[in-house]
Short mmCIF file of C-alpha atoms in Angstrom, two decimals:
data_model
loop_
_atom_site.label_atom_id
_atom_site.label_comp_id
_atom_site.label_asym_id
_atom_site.label_seq_id
_atom_site.Cartn_x
_atom_site.Cartn_y
_atom_site.Cartn_z
CA MET J 14 -71.71 -225.18 -15.05
CA ASP J 15 -71.58 -222.97 -18.10
CA ASP J 16 -68.27 -222.38 -19.94
CA LEU J 17 -66.69 -219.04 -20.00
CA PRO J 18 -68.17 -217.77 -23.37
CA ASN J 19 -71.65 -218.69 -22.08
CA LEU J 20 -71.07 -216.89 -18.78
CA ILE J 21 -69.92 -213.88 -20.71
CA ALA J 22 -72.90 -213.92 -23.05
CA LYS J 23 -75.24 -214.24 -20.07
CA ALA J 24 -73.44 -211.38 -18.12
CA GLN J 25 -73.79 -209.24 -21.25
CA LYS J 26 -77.57 -209.73 -21.01
CA GLY J 27 -77.53 -208.62 -17.39
CA ASP J 28 -77.25 -212.00 -15.65
CA LYS J 29 -75.61 -211.14 -12.29
CA ASP J 30 -75.18 -214.84 -11.32
CA ALA J 31 -73.11 -215.44 -14.45
CA TYR J 32 -71.07 -212.48 -13.73
CA GLY J 33 -70.58 -213.69 -10.16
CA ALA J 34 -69.22 -216.90 -11.58
CA ILE J 35 -66.68 -214.88 -13.69
CA TYR J 36 -65.81 -212.81 -10.60
CA ASN J 37 -65.03 -215.97 -8.71
CA LEU J 38 -62.72 -217.22 -11.51
CA TYR J 39 -60.62 -214.10 -11.64
CA TYR J 40 -60.82 -211.98 -8.45
CA LYS J 41 -57.89 -213.68 -6.74
CA GLN J 42 -55.58 -213.19 -9.78
CA ILE J 43 -56.64 -209.58 -10.01
CA TYR J 44 -56.08 -208.92 -6.36
CA ARG J 45 -52.61 -210.48 -6.67
CA TYR J 46 -51.71 -208.27 -9.57
CA CYS J 47 -53.04 -205.17 -7.85
CA PHE J 48 -51.36 -205.90 -4.64
CA PHE J 49 -48.06 -206.64 -6.26
CA ASN J 50 -48.22 -203.18 -8.04
CA LEU J 51 -49.58 -201.22 -5.11
CA ARG J 52 -48.14 -202.82 -2.03
CA ASP J 53 -51.32 -201.84 -0.17
CA SER J 54 -53.97 -204.46 0.61
CA ALA J 55 -56.88 -202.05 1.18
CA GLN J 56 -56.20 -200.20 -2.00
CA ALA J 57 -55.70 -203.52 -3.95
CA GLN J 58 -59.09 -204.66 -2.64
CA ASP J 59 -60.80 -201.43 -3.71
CA ILE J 60 -59.22 -201.70 -7.19
CA VAL J 61 -60.44 -205.21 -7.56
CA GLN J 62 -64.03 -204.26 -6.81
CA GLU J 63 -63.74 -201.10 -9.02
CA THR J 64 -62.33 -203.27 -11.84
CA PHE J 65 -65.23 -205.70 -11.74
CA LEU J 66 -67.74 -202.80 -11.52
CA LYS J 67 -66.22 -201.15 -14.50
CA VAL J 68 -66.20 -204.41 -16.47
CA TRP J 69 -69.82 -204.96 -15.65
CA LYS J 70 -70.73 -201.58 -16.92
CA SER J 71 -68.78 -202.08 -20.22
CA ILE J 72 -69.19 -205.77 -20.75
CA GLY J 73 -71.81 -205.10 -23.46
CA SER J 74 -69.01 -203.71 -25.65
CA PHE J 75 -66.70 -206.71 -24.92
CA SER J 76 -66.09 -209.07 -27.78
CA LEU J 77 -64.26 -212.41 -27.95
CA ASP J 78 -63.44 -211.65 -31.62
CA ASN J 79 -59.90 -210.74 -32.63
CA GLY J 80 -58.42 -212.79 -29.84
CA GLY J 81 -59.99 -210.80 -26.98
CA THR J 82 -60.24 -212.56 -23.62
CA ILE J 83 -62.11 -211.59 -20.56
CA GLN J 84 -58.87 -211.98 -18.63
CA ALA J 85 -57.11 -209.42 -20.83
CA PHE J 86 -60.11 -207.13 -20.55
CA LEU J 87 -59.95 -207.35 -16.66
CA TYR J 88 -56.20 -206.81 -16.45
CA ARG J 89 -56.38 -203.85 -18.82
CA ILE J 90 -58.96 -202.14 -16.67
CA ALA J 91 -57.08 -203.08 -13.46
CA ARG J 92 -53.91 -201.75 -14.90
CA ASN J 93 -55.53 -198.38 -15.81
CA LEU J 94 -56.86 -198.09 -12.33
CA ILE J 95 -53.52 -198.94 -10.75
CA ILE J 96 -51.89 -196.21 -12.90
CA ASP J 97 -54.62 -193.68 -11.74
CA GLN J 98 -54.05 -194.84 -8.20
CA SER J 99 -50.30 -194.48 -8.42
CA ARG J 100 -50.65 -191.02 -9.82
CA ARG J 101 -52.85 -189.95 -6.91
CA ARG J 102 -50.64 -191.69 -4.42
CA LYS J 103 -47.43 -189.60 -4.83
CA ASP J 104 -45.77 -191.32 -1.95
CA ALA J 105 -45.82 -194.71 -3.72
CA LYS J 106 -42.15 -195.32 -4.19
CA LEU J 107 -40.73 -198.01 -6.45
CA GLU J 108 -38.45 -199.15 -3.59
CA ASP J 109 -41.60 -200.58 -1.96
CA PHE J 110 -41.51 -203.11 -4.78
CA GLU J 111 -38.19 -204.42 -3.39
CA HIS J 112 -39.72 -205.50 -0.15
CA LEU J 113 -42.05 -208.02 -1.71
CA GLY J 114 -41.85 -211.14 0.56
CA THR J 115 -41.26 -209.28 3.71
CA ASN J 116 -44.86 -208.64 4.56
CA ASP J 117 -47.69 -210.75 6.02
CA HIS J 118 -49.41 -211.27 2.64
CA VAL J 119 -46.64 -213.67 1.38
CA GLU J 120 -46.62 -217.02 2.94
CA GLU J 121 -43.57 -217.95 4.92
CA GLY J 122 -40.58 -220.02 3.73
CA VAL J 123 -39.73 -217.75 0.86
CA ASP J 124 -36.16 -218.15 -0.40
CA ARG J 125 -34.31 -214.75 -0.39
CA ASP J 126 -30.94 -215.39 -1.97
CA SER J 127 -28.82 -212.54 -3.22
CA GLU J 128 -29.39 -213.14 -6.93
CA LYS J 129 -33.05 -212.85 -6.53
CA GLU J 130 -32.78 -209.68 -4.46
CA LYS J 131 -30.70 -208.12 -7.26
CA LEU J 132 -33.38 -209.10 -9.80
CA ARG J 133 -36.10 -207.68 -7.49
CA GLN J 134 -34.18 -204.46 -7.35
CA ALA J 135 -33.67 -204.44 -11.16
CA LEU J 136 -37.46 -204.94 -11.70
CA SER J 137 -38.11 -201.94 -9.60
CA GLN J 138 -35.88 -199.85 -11.88
CA LEU J 139 -37.83 -200.82 -15.08
CA ALA J 140 -40.38 -198.39 -16.63
CA ASP J 141 -43.88 -199.19 -15.42
CA LYS J 142 -44.98 -200.63 -18.77
CA ASP J 143 -42.03 -202.97 -18.96
CA ARG J 144 -42.46 -204.14 -15.35
CA GLN J 145 -46.17 -204.90 -16.23
CA ILE J 146 -45.12 -206.94 -19.15
CA VAL J 147 -42.72 -209.04 -17.05
CA ILE J 148 -45.43 -209.55 -14.42
CA LEU J 149 -48.00 -210.61 -17.04
CA ARG J 150 -45.66 -212.76 -19.01
CA TYR J 151 -43.54 -214.40 -16.26
CA PHE J 152 -45.73 -214.36 -13.21
CA GLU J 153 -49.27 -214.51 -14.73
CA GLU J 154 -48.07 -216.67 -17.63
CA MET J 155 -50.22 -214.83 -20.13
CA SER J 156 -49.85 -215.33 -23.83
CA PHE J 157 -48.31 -212.71 -26.06
CA ALA J 158 -51.77 -212.17 -27.68
CA GLU J 159 -53.26 -211.49 -24.21
CA ILE J 160 -50.55 -209.23 -23.01
CA SER J 161 -50.81 -207.23 -26.25
CA LYS J 162 -54.50 -206.57 -25.46
CA VAL J 163 -53.67 -205.49 -21.89
CA ILE J 164 -50.73 -203.27 -22.75
CA LYS J 165 -52.16 -202.15 -26.10
CA ILE J 166 -49.18 -202.82 -28.37
CA ARG J 167 -48.80 -205.14 -31.30
CA GLU J 168 -47.83 -208.67 -30.69
CA GLY J 169 -44.62 -208.44 -32.86
CA ALA J 170 -43.51 -205.30 -31.07
CA LEU J 171 -44.28 -207.03 -27.70
CA ARG J 172 -41.91 -210.01 -28.55
CA VAL J 173 -39.08 -207.52 -29.42
CA ARG J 174 -39.82 -205.51 -26.27
CA ILE J 175 -39.68 -208.55 -23.98
CA HIS J 176 -36.35 -209.45 -25.44
CA ARG J 177 -35.00 -205.92 -24.75
CA ILE J 178 -36.47 -205.93 -21.16
CA LEU J 179 -34.62 -209.20 -20.40
CA ASP J 180 -31.32 -207.68 -21.85
CA LYS J 181 -31.85 -204.66 -19.55
CA LEU J 182 -32.54 -206.82 -16.51
CA LYS J 183 -29.32 -208.79 -17.25
CA ASP J 184 -27.47 -205.52 -17.54
CA LEU J 185 -28.90 -204.27 -14.22
CA ILE J 186 -27.97 -207.39 -12.29
CA GLY J 187 -24.59 -207.53 -13.94
CA GLU J 188 -25.14 -210.78 -15.79
CA LYS J 189 -23.78 -209.36 -19.00
CA MET X 8 -29.97 -217.50 -15.11
CA ILE X 9 -32.36 -214.54 -15.12
CA GLU X 10 -35.25 -216.87 -16.03
CA ASP X 11 -34.43 -219.01 -12.96
CA ASN X 12 -34.64 -215.94 -10.72
CA LEU X 13 -37.77 -214.78 -12.36
CA GLU X 14 -39.28 -218.21 -11.62
CA LYS X 15 -38.35 -217.74 -7.90
CA ILE X 16 -40.03 -214.30 -7.78
CA LYS X 17 -42.97 -215.73 -9.59
CA SER X 18 -43.40 -218.33 -6.80
CA GLU X 19 -43.41 -215.48 -4.32
CA TYR X 20 -45.92 -213.56 -6.41
CA GLN X 21 -48.18 -216.63 -6.53
CA LYS X 22 -48.10 -216.87 -2.81
CA ILE X 23 -49.69 -213.52 -2.34
CA VAL X 24 -52.76 -214.35 -0.17
CA THR X 25 -56.14 -212.90 -0.88
CA PRO X 26 -57.66 -211.23 2.21
CA ASP X 27 -60.42 -213.15 3.93
CA TYR X 28 -62.77 -210.14 3.65
CA LEU X 29 -62.50 -210.18 -0.04
CA ILE X 30 -63.05 -213.93 -0.24
CA SER X 31 -66.11 -213.97 1.96
CA ASN X 32 -67.71 -210.63 1.14
CA GLY X 33 -66.23 -209.45 -2.18
CA TRP X 34 -68.87 -210.68 -4.49
CA LEU X 35 -71.69 -209.84 -1.99
CA ASP X 36 -70.49 -206.18 -1.68
CA LEU X 37 -70.03 -205.93 -5.46
CA SER X 38 -73.31 -207.46 -6.47
CA LEU X 39 -75.14 -204.77 -4.47
CA LYS X 40 -73.28 -202.08 -6.44
CA LEU X 41 -73.89 -203.49 -9.90
CA PRO X 42 -76.42 -201.43 -11.85
CA GLU X 43 -79.29 -203.41 -13.36
CA LYS X 44 -78.80 -204.02 -17.05
CA GLY X 45 -81.56 -204.13 -19.55
CA VAL X 46 -83.75 -201.42 -20.97
CA ASN X 47 -85.42 -198.91 -18.74
CA PRO X 48 -89.02 -198.75 -19.99
CA LEU X 49 -89.23 -194.97 -19.54
CA ARG X 50 -86.05 -194.53 -21.53
CA LEU X 51 -87.46 -196.80 -24.20
CA ILE X 52 -90.64 -194.77 -24.34
CA PHE X 53 -88.64 -191.51 -24.52
CA ALA X 54 -86.33 -192.88 -27.21
CA ARG X 55 -89.26 -194.17 -29.34
CA GLY X 56 -91.11 -190.83 -28.87
CA LEU X 57 -88.00 -188.99 -29.93
CA VAL X 58 -87.60 -191.15 -32.97
CA PHE X 59 -91.27 -190.65 -33.86
CA ALA X 60 -90.99 -186.86 -33.42
CA LEU X 61 -88.03 -186.82 -35.62
CA VAL X 62 -89.69 -188.81 -38.34
CA ILE X 63 -92.68 -186.55 -38.22
CA LEU X 64 -90.50 -183.48 -38.41
CA VAL X 65 -88.57 -184.71 -41.33
CA LEU X 66 -91.79 -185.72 -43.14
CA SER X 67 -93.42 -182.39 -42.48
CA ILE X 68 -90.39 -180.52 -43.85
CA GLY X 69 -90.50 -182.61 -46.90
CA VAL X 70 -94.19 -182.05 -47.51
CA VAL X 71 -93.91 -178.39 -46.85
CA GLY X 72 -90.93 -178.23 -49.27
CA VAL X 73 -92.82 -180.13 -51.99
CA ALA X 74 -95.96 -178.05 -51.31
CA GLN X 75 -94.15 -174.89 -52.31
CA ALA X 76 -94.29 -175.92 -56.01
CA SER X 77 -98.12 -176.55 -55.81
CA LYS X 78 -100.69 -174.34 -57.62
CA PRO X 79 -104.23 -173.35 -56.72
CA GLY X 80 -106.42 -176.45 -56.95
CA ASP X 81 -103.53 -178.87 -56.19
CA LEU X 82 -103.62 -181.30 -53.29
CA LEU X 83 -100.85 -179.58 -51.33
CA PHE X 84 -101.86 -176.03 -52.02
CA GLY X 85 -103.49 -175.80 -48.59
CA VAL X 86 -100.12 -176.72 -47.03
CA LYS X 87 -98.40 -174.04 -49.07
CA VAL X 88 -100.97 -171.41 -47.97
CA PHE X 89 -100.59 -172.57 -44.32
CA SER X 90 -96.78 -172.25 -44.50
CA GLU X 91 -97.13 -168.77 -45.92
CA LYS X 92 -99.53 -167.89 -43.13
CA VAL X 93 -96.82 -168.91 -40.56
CA ALA X 94 -94.38 -166.84 -42.40
CA VAL X 95 -96.73 -163.81 -42.37
CA LYS X 96 -97.50 -164.30 -38.64
CA ALA X 97 -93.89 -164.71 -37.75
CA GLY X 98 -93.15 -161.54 -39.54
CA VAL X 99 -90.52 -163.21 -41.70
CA ASN X 100 -92.08 -162.12 -44.94
CA PRO X 101 -95.42 -160.30 -44.49
CA GLU X 102 -96.23 -159.89 -48.21
CA ILE X 103 -95.32 -163.44 -49.27
CA SER X 104 -98.87 -164.64 -49.90
CA VAL X 105 -99.86 -161.83 -52.10
CA VAL X 106 -96.62 -161.99 -54.15
CA ARG X 107 -96.83 -165.74 -54.60
CA ARG X 108 -100.55 -165.71 -55.56
CA ALA X 109 -99.69 -163.10 -58.17
CA ASP X 110 -97.00 -165.40 -59.55
CA ASP X 111 -99.31 -168.39 -59.41
CA LEU X 112 -101.85 -166.34 -61.41
CA ILE X 113 -99.39 -165.31 -64.01
CA ASP X 114 -98.22 -169.02 -64.38
CA GLN X 115 -101.75 -170.42 -64.47
CA THR X 116 -102.84 -168.02 -67.18
CA LYS X 117 -100.45 -169.76 -69.54
CA LYS X 118 -102.15 -173.21 -68.92
CA SER X 119 -105.96 -172.87 -69.14
CA SER X 120 -108.77 -170.48 -68.59
CA GLU X 121 -110.14 -172.75 -65.77
CA ALA X 122 -106.76 -172.76 -63.92
CA ALA X 123 -106.50 -169.00 -64.49
CA GLU X 124 -109.83 -168.46 -62.98
CA ARG X 125 -109.03 -170.52 -59.95
CA ALA X 126 -105.85 -168.66 -59.51
CA SER X 127 -107.56 -165.30 -59.89
CA GLU X 128 -110.01 -166.15 -57.23
CA GLU X 129 -107.25 -167.14 -54.90
CA TYR X 130 -105.38 -163.91 -55.68
CA THR X 131 -108.42 -161.69 -54.91
CA ARG X 132 -108.98 -163.54 -51.63
CA THR X 133 -105.35 -163.22 -50.63
CA LEU X 134 -105.34 -159.58 -51.61
CA GLU X 135 -108.13 -158.75 -49.17
CA GLN X 136 -106.48 -160.82 -46.52
CA GLY X 137 -103.14 -159.07 -47.16
CA LYS X 138 -104.71 -155.74 -46.77
CA GLN X 139 -106.20 -156.55 -43.49
CA ASP X 140 -102.99 -158.07 -42.25
CA ALA X 141 -101.02 -154.95 -43.40
CA GLU X 142 -103.38 -152.62 -41.60
CA GLU X 143 -103.18 -154.72 -38.44
CA ARG X 144 -99.42 -154.59 -38.59
CA GLY X 145 -99.39 -150.96 -39.53
CA SER X 146 -97.14 -151.56 -42.62
CA THR X 147 -99.48 -150.25 -45.24
CA GLN X 148 -96.60 -148.46 -46.95
CA ASN X 149 -94.71 -151.72 -47.63
CA PHE X 150 -98.02 -153.25 -48.76
CA LYS X 151 -98.77 -150.53 -51.21
CA GLN X 152 -95.22 -150.80 -52.64
CA THR X 153 -95.82 -154.59 -53.19
CA LEU X 154 -99.09 -153.94 -54.88
CA GLU X 155 -97.54 -151.37 -57.26
CA LYS X 156 -95.08 -154.00 -58.36
CA GLN X 157 -97.86 -156.53 -58.71
CA GLU X 158 -99.85 -154.21 -60.89
CA GLN X 159 -96.79 -153.58 -63.08
CA LYS X 160 -96.24 -157.40 -63.37
CA PHE X 161 -99.81 -157.98 -64.41
CA THR X 162 -99.66 -155.18 -67.02
CA GLU X 163 -96.46 -156.67 -68.43
CA ALA X 164 -97.83 -160.20 -68.50
CA GLN X 165 -101.06 -159.23 -70.21
CA GLY X 166 -99.60 -159.09 -73.70
CA LYS X 167 -97.82 -162.48 -73.40
CA ASP X 168 -100.63 -165.04 -72.85
CA ASN X 169 -104.04 -166.05 -73.89
CA ASN X 170 -105.99 -165.49 -70.65
CA SER X 171 -105.15 -161.86 -70.25
CA SER X 172 -108.76 -161.08 -69.10
CA GLU X 173 -107.96 -162.69 -65.79
CA LEU X 174 -104.79 -160.60 -65.61
CA LYS X 175 -106.56 -157.42 -66.45
CA ARG X 176 -109.14 -158.20 -63.75
CA ALA X 177 -106.36 -158.87 -61.21
CA ALA X 178 -104.62 -155.60 -62.17
CA GLU X 179 -107.89 -153.75 -61.59
CA GLU X 180 -108.43 -155.54 -58.23
CA THR X 181 -104.79 -154.60 -57.29
CA ALA X 182 -105.35 -151.03 -58.12
CA ARG X 183 -108.66 -150.88 -56.20
CA VAL X 184 -107.10 -152.47 -53.01
CA GLN X 185 -104.12 -150.15 -53.47
CA GLY X 186 -106.52 -147.27 -53.50
CA GLU X 187 -108.31 -148.47 -50.43
CA VAL X 188 -105.10 -148.90 -48.46
CA LYS X 189 -104.12 -145.43 -49.45
CA GLY X 190 -107.63 -144.20 -48.65
CA ASP X 191 -107.53 -145.14 -44.94
CA LYS X 192 -111.26 -144.71 -45.04
CA ASP X 193 -112.94 -143.11 -41.97
CA THR X 194 -115.68 -144.83 -39.90
CA ASN X 195 -118.40 -143.59 -42.20
CA GLY X 196 -116.78 -144.99 -45.27
CA HIS X 197 -115.74 -141.52 -46.69
CA ASP X 198 -112.29 -140.68 -47.65
CA SER X 199 -110.41 -138.18 -45.47
CA GLU X 200 -109.32 -134.88 -46.99
CA GLU X 201 -105.73 -135.87 -47.22
CA ASN X 202 -106.54 -139.14 -48.85
CA LYS X 203 -108.90 -137.54 -51.39
CA ASN X 204 -105.84 -135.37 -52.51
CA GLU X 205 -103.62 -138.34 -52.60
CA SER X 206 -106.03 -140.52 -54.60
CA GLY X 207 -106.68 -137.66 -56.88
CA ARG X 208 -103.05 -137.41 -57.66
CA SER X 209 -102.68 -140.95 -58.43
CA ASP X 210 -106.07 -141.74 -60.03
CA ASN X 211 -106.62 -138.55 -61.96
CA GLY X 212 -103.92 -137.54 -64.31
CA GLU X 213 -105.65 -134.30 -65.18
CA ASN X 214 -105.64 -133.10 -61.57
CA ARG X 215 -101.99 -133.72 -61.39
CA SER X 216 -101.24 -131.88 -64.71
CA SER X 217 -103.49 -128.92 -63.78
CA GLY X 218 -101.87 -128.58 -60.44
CA ASN X 219 -98.45 -128.58 -61.99
CA SER X 220 -99.43 -125.97 -64.60
CA GLN X 221 -100.62 -123.76 -61.81
CA ASP X 222 -97.14 -124.08 -60.19
CA ASP X 223 -95.58 -123.39 -63.50
CA ASP X 224 -97.70 -120.25 -63.92
CA ARG X 225 -96.66 -118.99 -60.51
CA GLU X 226 -92.97 -119.52 -61.39
CA GLY X 227 -93.51 -117.77 -64.61
CA ASP X 228 -95.05 -114.69 -62.75
#
């Protein structure tokens, strides 16, 4: 099987099979990210498909230079679509975020201690961009370089921002 | 502490299950929606045609621009004449050909008798064409004014160069055509009464002076 740069190069030339391989590598991650943000499975699925459609259309302009990764490219487009969707969906309340783990999409046996609940609530109170940074850094385990490509801020500024976000979370849950 | 709890939430995050429909049909659905990449042959032909047309346009503008400096007998003189015809037909500058041929003639008389002769022939030809065009357009008045200026230019230039015979001939031709335009000849080739009077005033100084003297006499009475 081709490695990722080869698949990207083939997809850029219009090879749908190569793009299918890229899709299979990332669609579950993108779905998870969309679902975690939107709390709606149907919308999350639509955004996954829309994300991959948009990436296909603009993959010609994608470059691995300057630390670009296809993963960051996918998350950036997915994030923009989530923002658009959230704007349209006025009823999307941040409180929904608190109920993660209480629906059918999360496997059973999830520990729900009170500290975790507090943190969940604190996460819901963060600004959208800060929450995305937490998701990408701590849940998706992305590098600073990749997150900076998704969120479009400089790496140095991102490190400082993460430090501040953690401080704020501590403040919100009363750890300080 | 907070990192520990983030780890716990992360484990929940990672347990989010992808729906079966997306697993089984996601790529199938998407692959049908993906537009074909690669170059559309029609678009390619159109793009190439457009580029070709632009190149031709730029070259044509360049050639026409360079041709404006050409003189009778030069390679690009035909292009210059053609561009002037377009300007005349478009009504942008109806007398441009006559004016430019006169300027060419004055320039060429400074070079050689051969060049002057060629320019003189061109001028005569253009003069006849200009007259026809002016009559067709019904703007003989403007044409007459242009010819008056030409005649004056030729007269002034005659003293300054060696081939003044061509300039003299051109001045005479100009006067003749000017007269013909003024003449508005009838179908039998004879001047109308009004034109006779007009040409008499311009061509015959004596008529004019005698007429004036008659007026003066009346005033004196």
